[in-house]
Coordinates of C-alpha atoms and ligand atoms in Angstrom, one line a residue:
X83 CA 14.6 9.0 -21.5
X84 CA 12.6 12.2 -20.2
X85 CA 10.3 11.9 -23.6
X86 CA 7.3 11.8 -22.9
X87 CA 8.1 14.3 -19.5
X88 CA 7.5 18.3 -19.5
X89 CA 10.5 19.2 -18.5
X90 CA 10.8 20.3 -15.1
X91 CA 13.5 21.2 -13.3
X92 CA 14.9 19.0 -10.4
X93 CA 13.8 19.8 -6.4
X94 CA 16.4 19.9 -5.1
X95 CA 17.4 22.5 -8.6
X96 CA 14.4 24.9 -7.2
X97 CA 13.9 28.2 -5.8
X98 CA 10.9 27.4 -3.3
X99 CA 13.2 24.6 -2.3
X100 CA 16.4 26.5 -1.1
X101 CA 13.3 28.8 0.4
X102 CA 12.2 25.5 2.1
X103 CA 15.6 25.3 3.8
X104 CA 15.5 28.8 5.4
X105 CA 11.7 28.4 6.4
X106 CA 13.1 24.8 8.6
X107 CA 15.7 26.1 10.0
X108 CA 13.4 28.9 11.0
X109 CA 9.5 27.1 11.5
X110 CA 10.8 23.2 11.3
X111 CA 13.0 22.2 13.3
X112 CA 11.6 23.6 16.4
X113 CA 8.0 23.2 15.9
X114 CA 6.2 22.2 18.4
X115 CA 2.6 20.7 17.7
X116 CA 1.0 21.7 21.0
X117 CA 2.1 25.8 21.4
X118 CA 1.5 25.1 17.1
X119 CA -2.2 24.3 18.8
X120 CA -2.1 27.4 21.3
X121 CA -1.1 29.8 18.6
X122 CA -3.9 28.2 16.2
X123 CA -6.8 26.4 17.5
X124 CA -8.5 26.7 14.1
X125 CA -5.1 24.8 12.8
X126 CA -7.7 21.9 12.5
X127 CA -10.0 23.6 10.0
X128 CA -7.0 24.8 8.2
X129 CA -5.1 21.9 8.0
X130 CA -7.8 18.7 7.1
X131 CA -8.8 18.0 4.0
X132 CA -11.9 16.1 2.6
X133 CA -11.6 13.9 -0.9
X134 CA -13.7 11.2 -2.3
X135 CA -14.4 9.4 0.8
X136 CA -11.6 10.2 2.5
X137 CA -12.1 12.3 5.3
X138 CA -8.2 13.5 6.6
X139 CA -6.5 15.2 9.5
X140 CA -2.9 16.9 8.7
X141 CA -3.4 19.6 11.6
X142 CA -1.8 17.0 14.4
X143 CA 2.3 17.4 11.6
X144 CA 5.0 19.7 12.2
X145 CA 3.9 21.8 9.7
X146 CA 2.2 25.1 9.4
X147 CA 0.0 27.3 6.5
X148 CA 3.4 28.8 5.6
X149 CA 4.9 25.7 5.2
X150 CA 2.2 24.4 3.2
X151 CA 2.4 27.0 1.0
X152 CA 6.5 26.8 0.2
X153 CA 5.5 23.1 -0.6
X154 CA 2.9 25.0 -2.5
X155 CA 5.8 26.6 -4.2
X156 CA 8.1 23.3 -4.6
X157 CA 5.0 21.2 -6.2
X158 CA 4.4 24.1 -8.9
X159 CA 8.3 24.4 -9.8
X160 CA 8.6 20.7 -10.3
X161 CA 5.7 20.9 -12.7
X162 CA 3.2 18.5 -10.8
X163 CA 0.5 19.3 -12.6
X164 CA 1.8 18.9 -16.0
X165 CA 3.3 16.0 -15.1
X166 CA 0.0 14.2 -13.6
X167 CA -1.4 15.6 -16.6
X168 CA 1.4 13.8 -18.5
X169 CA 0.7 10.0 -17.0
X170 CA -3.4 10.4 -17.5
X171 CA -3.6 11.6 -21.2
X172 CA -0.4 8.6 -21.6
X173 CA 2.7 9.6 -22.0
X174 CA 5.2 7.0 -22.5
X175 CA 6.4 8.5 -18.5
X176 CA 8.5 5.1 -17.3
X177 CA 11.0 6.4 -19.6
X178 CA 13.0 4.1 -19.1
X179 CA 11.1 1.3 -20.4
X180 CA 9.9 3.2 -22.3
X181 CA 5.7 2.1 -21.4
X182 CA 2.3 4.4 -20.8
X183 CA 1.0 4.5 -17.2
X184 CA -1.9 4.0 -17.3
X185 CA -3.8 2.2 -14.5
X186 CA -6.2 4.9 -13.8
X187 CA -7.3 4.0 -16.6
X188 CA -9.1 1.0 -16.3
X189 CA -11.3 2.1 -13.6
X190 CA -12.2 5.4 -16.0
X191 CA -15.4 4.7 -17.6
X192 CA -15.8 4.0 -21.2
X193 CA -14.6 7.2 -23.3
X194 CA -12.9 8.9 -20.2
X195 CA -9.0 7.6 -20.8
X196 CA -7.6 5.8 -23.7
X197 CA -7.5 2.2 -24.3
X198 CA -11.2 2.3 -23.5
X199 CA -12.2 -0.6 -25.7
X200 CA -9.2 -2.9 -24.8
X201 CA -10.5 -2.2 -20.4
X202 CA -13.5 -2.7 -20.8
X203 CA -13.5 -5.9 -23.4
X204 CA -11.8 -7.6 -20.5
X205 CA -13.4 -5.9 -17.4
X206 CA -16.3 -7.2 -18.9
X207 CA -15.8 -10.6 -19.9
X208 CA -13.6 -11.1 -16.8
X209 CA -16.5 -9.3 -14.4
X210 CA -18.6 -12.2 -16.0
X211 CA -16.1 -15.0 -15.7
X212 CA -15.9 -14.0 -11.7
X213 CA -20.8 -14.4 -11.9
X214 CA -20.4 -17.9 -13.2
X215 CA -17.8 -18.7 -10.1
X216 CA -20.3 -17.3 -8.3
X217 CA -23.2 -19.1 -9.4
X218 CA -22.3 -22.1 -9.0
X219 CA -19.8 -22.1 -6.1
X220 CA -20.7 -24.8 -2.9
X221 CA -22.3 -27.6 -6.2
X222 CA -18.9 -26.2 -9.3
X223 CA -15.7 -24.6 -7.4
X224 CA -15.7 -23.9 -3.9
X225 CA -12.0 -22.1 -3.0
X226 CA -10.2 -20.1 -5.3
X227 CA -6.1 -20.2 -5.1
X228 CA -4.6 -16.7 -6.3
X229 CA -0.9 -17.8 -7.3
X230 CA 1.5 -14.9 -7.3
X231 CA 3.6 -13.2 -6.0
X232 CA 4.2 -9.3 -5.2
X233 CA 1.6 -6.8 -7.3
X234 CA 0.1 -9.9 -8.7
X235 CA -1.2 -11.3 -5.1
X236 CA -0.7 -8.4 -2.8
X237 CA -3.6 -6.0 -3.6
X238 CA -6.1 -8.7 -4.4
X239 CA -4.5 -11.0 -1.2
X240 CA -5.5 -7.3 0.6
X241 CA -9.0 -6.2 -0.5
X242 CA -10.0 -9.9 -0.2
X243 CA -8.9 -9.5 3.2
X244 CA -9.9 -6.3 3.2
X245 CA -13.7 -6.5 1.6
X246 CA -14.5 -9.9 3.8
X247 CA -18.0 -9.4 5.0
X248 CA -18.5 -8.5 1.2
X249 CA -17.0 -11.4 0.2
X250 CA -19.7 -14.7 -1.6
X251 CA -19.9 -17.4 1.6
X252 CA -19.5 -19.5 -0.3
X253 CA -16.1 -19.1 -2.1
X254 CA -13.4 -19.6 0.6
X255 CA -9.8 -17.8 -1.3
X256 CA -6.4 -18.5 -0.8
X257 CA -3.2 -17.1 -1.5
X258 CA -0.5 -18.1 -2.0
X259 CA 3.2 -16.5 -3.0
X260 CA 6.4 -17.0 -1.9
X261 CA 9.0 -20.3 -3.4
X262 CA 8.6 -21.5 -0.2
X263 CA 7.0 -25.1 -0.5
X264 CA 5.6 -24.6 3.2
X265 CA 3.4 -21.4 1.0
X266 CA 1.8 -23.4 -0.7
X267 CA 1.5 -27.3 0.9
X268 CA -1.1 -26.6 3.9
X269 CA -3.0 -25.0 1.4
X270 CA -3.2 -27.6 -1.3
X271 CA -3.9 -30.0 1.8
X272 CA -6.9 -28.1 2.3
X273 CA -8.5 -28.8 -1.4
X274 CA -10.3 -30.8 -2.9
X275 CA -9.1 -30.8 -6.9
X276 CA -12.9 -31.3 -8.0
X277 CA -13.8 -28.0 -6.4
X278 CA -10.8 -25.6 -6.7
X279 CA -10.2 -23.2 -9.0
X280 CA -5.9 -22.1 -9.1
X281 CA -5.9 -18.6 -10.6
X282 CA -1.7 -18.3 -11.8
X283 CA -1.5 -14.1 -12.1
X284 CA 2.1 -13.3 -13.2
X285 CA 2.3 -9.9 -15.0
X286 CA 5.2 -11.8 -17.6
X287 CA 4.2 -15.7 -16.7
X288 CA 8.1 -16.1 -16.2
X289 CA 8.0 -15.4 -12.6
X290 CA 10.0 -18.3 -10.5
X291 CA 8.6 -18.5 -7.4
X292 CA 4.6 -18.4 -9.2
X293 CA 6.4 -20.9 -12.5
X294 CA 7.5 -22.9 -9.5
X295 CA 4.0 -22.9 -7.9
X296 CA 1.9 -22.7 -10.4
X297 CA 3.4 -26.1 -11.8
X298 CA 3.4 -28.1 -7.9
X299 CA -0.6 -26.8 -7.8
X300 CA -0.5 -28.4 -11.6
X301 CA 1.1 -32.1 -10.3
X302 CA -1.1 -32.4 -7.6
X303 CA -4.1 -31.8 -9.3
X304 CA -3.1 -34.7 -11.5
X305 CA -1.9 -36.4 -9.1
X306 CA -5.4 -36.8 -7.0
X307 CA -7.0 -37.4 -10.3
X308 CA -8.4 -34.6 -11.9
X309 CA -8.6 -35.1 -15.2
X310 CA -9.4 -30.4 -17.0
X311 CA -7.0 -28.4 -16.2
X312 CA -7.7 -26.0 -18.6
X313 CA -11.4 -26.1 -16.5
X314 CA -9.3 -25.6 -13.4
X315 CA -6.8 -23.7 -14.0
X316 CA -6.7 -19.4 -15.8
X317 CA -4.3 -17.0 -15.2
X318 CA -4.1 -13.4 -15.2
X319 CA -1.0 -12.4 -17.3
X320 CA 0.2 -10.3 -20.2
X321 CA 1.8 -13.2 -22.1
X322 CA -0.9 -14.9 -23.0
X323 CA 1.3 -17.0 -25.2
X324 CA 3.0 -18.3 -22.2
X325 CA -0.6 -19.5 -20.6
X326 CA -1.4 -21.4 -23.4
X327 CA 1.7 -23.2 -22.7
X328 CA 1.1 -23.9 -19.8
X329 CA -2.1 -25.5 -20.5
X330 CA -4.8 -22.3 -19.3
X331 CA -6.6 -21.5 -21.9
X332 CA -8.9 -19.7 -19.8
X333 CA -6.4 -15.6 -19.8
X334 CA -7.7 -12.7 -19.2
X335 CA -4.9 -9.7 -20.1
X336 CA -3.3 -7.0 -19.2
X337 CA -0.7 -4.1 -21.4
X338 CA 2.4 -3.5 -20.0
X339 CA 1.2 0.2 -19.1
X340 CA -0.1 -1.1 -15.9
X341 CA 2.9 -2.0 -13.5
X342 CA 2.6 -5.6 -11.9
X343 CA 2.1 -3.3 -7.8
X344 CA -0.7 -0.8 -10.1
X345 CA -2.4 -3.7 -11.3
X346 CA -4.9 -5.4 -9.1
X347 CA -7.0 -3.2 -11.1
X348 CA -6.7 -5.4 -13.6
X349 CA -7.3 -8.5 -14.3
X350 CA -4.6 -9.4 -12.0
X351 CA -8.4 -8.7 -9.8
X352 CA -9.4 -11.0 -10.5
X353 CA -9.8 -12.8 -6.9
X354 CA -11.3 -10.2 -5.8
X355 CA -14.2 -10.5 -8.7
X356 CA -14.6 -13.7 -7.9
X357 CA -15.5 -12.3 -4.5
X358 CA -17.2 -9.3 -4.5
X359 CA -18.2 -10.0 -7.7
X360 CA -19.2 -7.8 -10.7
X361 CA -20.9 -4.7 -8.6
X362 CA -18.0 -5.1 -5.9
X363 CA -15.1 -5.4 -8.3
X364 CA -17.1 -2.0 -10.1
X365 CA -17.8 0.2 -7.5
X366 CA -14.1 -0.5 -5.6
X367 CA -12.9 1.4 -9.9
X368 CA -15.5 4.1 -8.9
X369 CA -14.2 4.6 -5.6
X370 CA -10.7 4.8 -6.9
X371 CA -12.0 7.1 -10.4
X372 CA -13.1 9.6 -8.6
X373 CA -10.5 9.7 -6.5
X374 CA -8.2 9.9 -9.5
X375 CA -10.0 12.7 -10.4
X376 CA -9.8 14.6 -7.2
X377 CA -6.1 13.8 -8.3
X378 CA -7.0 15.5 -11.5
X379 CA -9.1 18.4 -10.6
X380 CA -9.3 19.5 -7.0
X381 CA -6.5 22.6 -6.3
X382 CA -3.0 22.0 -5.3
X383 CA -4.0 23.4 -2.2
X384 CA -6.4 20.5 -2.1
X385 CA -5.3 18.3 -4.0
X386 CA -6.0 15.5 -0.9
X387 CA -3.0 13.3 -2.4
X388 CA -1.2 15.8 -3.4
X389 CA -0.7 17.4 0.1
X390 CA 0.7 13.6 1.9
X391 CA 2.9 13.8 -0.9
X392 CA 4.7 17.4 -0.5
X393 CA 4.4 16.0 3.2
X394 CA 6.5 13.6 2.8
X395 CA 9.0 15.1 0.6
X396 CA 9.0 18.1 4.1
X397 CA 9.4 14.9 6.5
X398 CA 12.4 12.4 4.7
X399 CA 14.5 15.2 2.9
X400 CA 14.1 18.5 5.7
X401 CA 13.0 16.8 8.4
X402 CA 15.3 13.4 7.8
X403 CA 12.7 10.6 8.6
X404 CA 13.7 8.0 7.4
X405 CA 10.5 6.6 9.1
X406 CA 7.0 5.9 8.0
X407 CA 4.9 3.9 10.1
X408 CA 1.2 2.8 9.2
X409 CA -1.6 2.3 11.8
X410 CA -5.3 0.7 10.6
X411 CA -7.4 0.3 13.2
X412 CA -8.7 -1.9 11.7
X413 CA -8.5 -5.8 11.0
X414 CA -9.6 -5.9 7.6
X415 CA -6.6 -4.0 6.6
X416 CA -3.8 -5.5 8.4
X417 CA -2.4 -6.6 4.6
X418 CA -2.2 -2.7 4.3
X419 CA 0.9 -2.0 5.8
X420 CA 2.5 -4.8 3.1
X421 CA 0.8 -4.0 -0.2
X422 CA 2.5 -0.2 0.7
X423 CA 5.7 -1.6 1.4
X424 CA 5.7 -3.0 -2.3
X425 CA 4.0 0.9 -3.9
X426 CA 5.6 3.2 -2.1
X427 CA 9.2 1.4 -1.8
X428 CA 9.5 -0.6 -4.8
X429 CA 8.3 2.6 -6.9
X430 CA 10.1 5.6 -4.4
X431 CA 13.8 2.9 -3.8
X432 CA 15.4 5.5 -6.0
X433 CA 19.6 6.6 -6.0
X434 CA 19.5 8.6 -9.3
X435 CA 16.9 10.6 -11.2
X436 CA 15.5 11.0 -14.5
X437 CA 18.6 11.4 -15.9
X438 CA 20.8 8.3 -14.0
X439 CA 22.3 11.2 -12.4
X440 CA 22.9 10.3 -8.7
X441 CA 21.0 12.1 -6.2
X442 CA 21.9 14.6 -3.7
X443 CA 19.2 13.9 -1.5
X444 CA 17.2 11.2 0.8
X445 CA 13.7 9.2 -1.7
X446 CA 11.6 6.3 -0.5
X447 CA 10.7 6.0 3.7
X448 CA 10.6 3.1 4.9
X449 CA 7.1 2.0 5.4
X450 CA 5.5 -0.5 8.0
X451 CA 2.3 -1.6 9.8
X452 CA 0.3 -3.5 11.4
X453 CA -3.4 -3.6 12.3
X454 CA -4.5 -1.1 15.4
X455 CA -5.1 -1.5 18.3
X456 CA -2.6 -4.3 17.8
X457 CA 0.5 -2.7 16.9
X458 CA 0.2 -0.7 20.5
X459 CA 1.2 -4.1 22.6
X460 CA 4.2 -4.6 20.5
X461 CA 6.1 -1.8 18.7
X462 CA 4.3 1.8 19.2
X463 CA 7.1 1.3 22.9
X464 CA 8.7 3.0 20.3
X465 CA 7.1 5.6 18.4
X466 CA 6.0 6.9 22.5
X467 CA 9.5 6.8 23.7
X468 CA 11.7 6.4 21.6
X469 CA 15.5 7.8 20.0
X470 CA 13.6 8.9 17.2
X471 CA 9.8 10.1 15.5
X472 CA 8.6 8.1 13.3
X473 CA 5.3 10.1 11.6
X474 CA 2.6 7.7 12.0
X475 CA -0.6 7.6 9.8
X476 CA -4.3 6.2 11.3
X477 CA -6.6 4.4 9.9
X478 CA -9.4 5.5 11.4
X479 CA -13.1 3.2 10.2
X480 CA -16.6 5.2 11.7
X481 CA -18.9 2.5 10.9
X482 CA -17.9 -1.3 11.3
X483 CA -18.8 -2.7 8.3
X484 CA -20.2 -6.6 9.3
X485 CA -21.0 -8.9 7.5
X486 CA -24.0 -10.2 7.8
X487 CA -25.8 -12.3 10.5
X488 CA -27.5 -13.7 11.8
X489 CA -25.7 -12.5 15.0
X490 CA -27.4 -12.8 18.4
X491 CA -28.4 -8.6 19.9
X492 CA -26.2 -10.0 22.6
X493 CA -23.4 -10.3 20.4
X494 CA -24.1 -6.6 17.6
X495 CA -23.9 -4.3 20.3
X496 CA -21.1 -6.3 21.8
X497 CA -20.0 -5.8 18.6
X498 CA -20.7 -2.1 18.0
X499 CA -19.4 -1.4 21.6
X500 CA -15.8 -2.5 20.3
X501 CA -15.5 -0.7 17.1
X502 CA -15.7 2.4 20.3
X503 CA -11.9 1.5 22.1
X504 CA -11.2 0.8 18.7
X505 CA -12.1 4.0 17.7
X506 CA -10.6 5.3 21.3
X507 CA -7.7 4.0 21.3
X508 CA -6.9 5.1 17.7
X509 CA -7.8 8.8 19.0
X510 CA -5.6 8.0 21.9
X511 CA -2.0 6.9 20.7
X512 CA -1.7 10.0 18.0
X513 CA -3.1 12.3 21.2
X514 CA -1.0 11.1 23.0
X515 CA 2.1 10.7 20.2
X516 CA 1.8 14.7 20.1
X517 CA 0.8 15.6 24.0
X518 CA 3.7 13.2 25.2
X519 CA 4.0 14.0 29.1
X520 CA 6.0 15.7 31.2
X521 CA 8.6 14.6 33.7
X522 CA 6.8 17.4 36.2
X523 CA 3.2 15.8 35.1
X524 CA 5.4 12.0 35.1
X525 CA 6.5 13.3 39.4
X526 CA 2.5 14.1 40.5
X527 CA 1.2 11.0 39.1
X528 CA 1.2 6.8 41.5
X529 CA 2.8 5.1 39.2
X530 CA 1.4 0.9 40.7
X531 CA 3.7 -0.5 39.4
X532 CA 7.2 0.6 40.4
X533 CA 10.4 -0.6 41.6
X534 CA 9.4 -0.2 46.2
X535 CA 11.6 2.4 47.0
X536 CA 13.0 4.0 43.0
X537 CA 13.9 7.3 43.5
X538 CA 10.6 8.4 42.2
X539 CA 12.4 11.5 40.3
X540 CA 13.8 8.3 38.8
X541 CA 10.8 6.9 37.6
X542 CA 9.0 10.0 36.3
X543 CA 11.9 10.7 34.0
X544 CA 11.0 7.1 33.3
X545 CA 7.4 8.1 33.0
X546 CA 7.6 10.1 30.8
X547 CA 6.9 10.9 27.0
X548 CA 9.0 14.0 24.7
X549 CA 5.6 13.7 22.7
X550 CA 5.6 16.0 19.6
X551 CA 5.7 13.1 18.0
X552 CA 3.9 14.4 15.3
X553 CA 0.6 12.0 13.3
X554 CA -1.5 12.0 9.9
X555 CA -5.7 10.6 10.6
X556 CA -7.1 9.5 7.3
X557 CA -10.4 8.7 8.5
X558 CA -13.4 6.5 6.6
X559 CA -17.0 6.7 6.5
X560 CA -17.8 2.9 6.2
X561 CA -15.3 0.4 4.6
X562 CA -16.9 -0.1 1.5
X563 CA -15.6 -1.5 -1.8
X564 CA -16.1 2.2 -2.8
X565 CA -14.7 3.3 -0.2
X566 CA -11.1 1.3 0.2
X567 CA -11.1 2.2 -3.7
X568 CA -10.2 5.6 -3.0
X569 CA -8.4 4.5 -0.4
X570 CA -5.5 2.7 -2.4
X571 CA -5.9 5.6 -5.7
X572 CA -5.4 7.8 -3.0
X573 CA -1.9 6.3 -2.4
X574 CA -1.0 5.6 -6.2
X575 CA -0.7 9.1 -6.3
X576 CA 0.9 10.2 -2.9
X577 CA 4.5 7.7 -4.5
X578 CA 3.2 9.1 -7.8
X579 CA 3.6 13.1 -6.5
X580 CA 7.1 12.2 -3.9
X581 CA 8.5 10.7 -7.1
X582 CA 7.5 13.4 -9.2
X583 CA 9.3 16.2 -7.0
X584 CA 12.4 13.6 -6.4
X585 CA 12.9 13.1 -10.2
X586 CA 12.9 9.8 -10.2
X587 CA 11.0 7.5 -12.2
X588 CA 8.5 5.7 -9.9
X589 CA 7.1 2.9 -12.4
X590 CA 10.2 0.3 -13.1
X591 CA 11.9 -1.5 -10.1
X592 CA 16.0 -2.7 -11.7
X593 CA 16.1 -3.6 -8.1
X594 CA 15.1 -6.4 -8.1
X595 CA 16.9 -7.9 -10.9
X596 CA 20.3 -8.7 -9.4
X597 CA 18.7 -11.3 -6.5
X598 CA 17.4 -13.4 -9.2
X599 CA 20.5 -12.9 -11.3
X600 CA 22.7 -14.6 -8.5
X601 CA 19.4 -17.4 -8.0
X602 CA 20.0 -18.4 -11.6
X603 CA 23.2 -19.1 -10.6
X604 CA 23.3 -20.1 -6.7
X605 CA 20.8 -22.8 -7.4
X606 CA 22.6 -25.0 -9.3
X607 CA 25.4 -25.2 -7.3
X608 CA 23.2 -25.6 -4.5
X609 CA 22.5 -29.5 -5.7
X610 CA 26.5 -29.2 -7.0
X611 CA 28.4 -27.8 -4.1
X612 CA 30.3 -25.9 -6.8
X613 CA 31.7 -23.1 -4.9
X614 CA 34.3 -21.9 -7.8
X615 CA 34.4 -17.6 -7.1
X616 CA 32.5 -17.1 -4.6
X617 CA 33.2 -14.6 -1.7
X618 CA 33.6 -17.0 1.3
X619 CA 31.5 -15.6 3.1
X620 CA 28.3 -17.4 0.5
X621 CA 30.3 -20.0 0.1
X622 CA 31.0 -21.2 3.3
X623 CA 26.3 -20.6 3.3
X624 CA 25.8 -22.4 1.4
X625 CA 28.3 -26.3 2.6
X626 CA 26.7 -25.6 5.2
X627 CA 23.0 -25.1 3.3
X628 CA 23.4 -28.3 1.7
Ligands
F6P118 O1 9.7 -8.8 -8.6 C1 9.1 -7.4 -8.4 C2 8.3 -7.8 -9.5 O2 8.7 -8.3 -10.6 C3 7.2 -6.5 -9.0 O3 7.3 -5.5 -9.7 C4 5.9 -7.8 -9.7 O4 4.6 -7.1 -9.4 C5 6.1 -9.3 -9.0 O5 7.7 -8.7 -9.2 C6 5.1 -10.0 -9.4 O6 6.1 -10.7 -11.1 P1 4.9 -10.4 -12.2 O7 3.1 -10.2 -12.5 O8 4.7 -11.4 -13.5 O9 4.7 -12.7 -11.8

């Protein structure tokens, strides 16, 4: 089952793991960030890293240079670099499915990675198609509807939203994923069938939700007088035969060595290519390739994806933090948390190792979040004063990239001022999480909203913050296609790193199958009412739902 993977011990069976346990007991459990900055004012310099397009400040995390050394020992003992190289070379590192994992080949220049000819032939064809759609925008198509789910939705949707200001002004992009008709119907309601292009995106072309939505869209199209299905429906899939059976003649293919959640760089990226055009899509790939080179070549101690993955292991397995909150301070990145949920939780939400042995330690944290500043007015209360410490990942973008005008100078100035407010908010949150506020400090302050006559000491306790809450801050100069490509690849490799250390297969997803199979059994029962053999809860609910 581990064919293709260089032999390596699982993390908990290494000397470094034992050393980390000792280090945690001596220096980790009671680590205080404020003391750490007092002891070592150069923490920011020693614990910040530079990677292509992304600067990372790790200094507000509960680790120091010594911790990092122990973690790097762990990476070496687990042969992280050999595992990385095996993946990049096209070894079948997805051992349970006997597949290579080569999303990196999709963004490599021709000749720099396996399968270059196939990759570039498809890329060129897809980009030429995208350019044709763009050239006729307005007179040809005005609306593009991507129908897909999971990796065939989240990546393209996230990227198109993030780079909205780089999008084609005459093309409206829509994403329909849920089998719930409340997703599809409001989109269809606004469309003109003569001006709509549907992209059916599905690696397998068998996914229930996508097939149901695609069939409903085709039925709507023909009922509304549409005649040319072959012109109005195209597909991105590895299952060209099934797409043809659907009536689709324009298909952009990809390969089984591209995992669904790693597929936005492939034909699944067609909506991105249509929105951004060839230049934008190639810049996205280029940014990811730059991060791939960094991951492949930078020494581990300066290798940002590797270090973030090691920090994730430190937090999950030693500090016991069970979740990580992502706070992108950029409205365009509003779908990033959802995208990262699939990337990280579908990849590393596993409880057996490569040999199928149950793991005695925790794996994927829960990843969640909202863009800043919105999250501040919702759940940040819990991050600041709740009983659990949740590491937060701030993403700050130095310069805004508002779309083309016309905008008058006064509005332009206001938008820039608001961007400074945004940045100040992000900085303030990470500072407040770390510094906190003692009860004594709180007692010296006036609390205008405190109840009249309330005991000041009691109010001060309510208004104090423990602090020492960890965070990482990633800084981009501007949210461009290249920068976003690098950021996404950073997350992919970070997930690879923690998965490799945990000794799991980050590239299968057997966990989604049980529910799918049970759904097939329950679907006809909703019509027939047959509850034979069902547990009492499911039977009762089914009866209630009919
Ligand atoms: O249900 C999980 C999953 O297989 C994901 O891994 C995948 O991204 C999604 O479904 C969609 O699959 P497909 O692209 O084959 O429709």
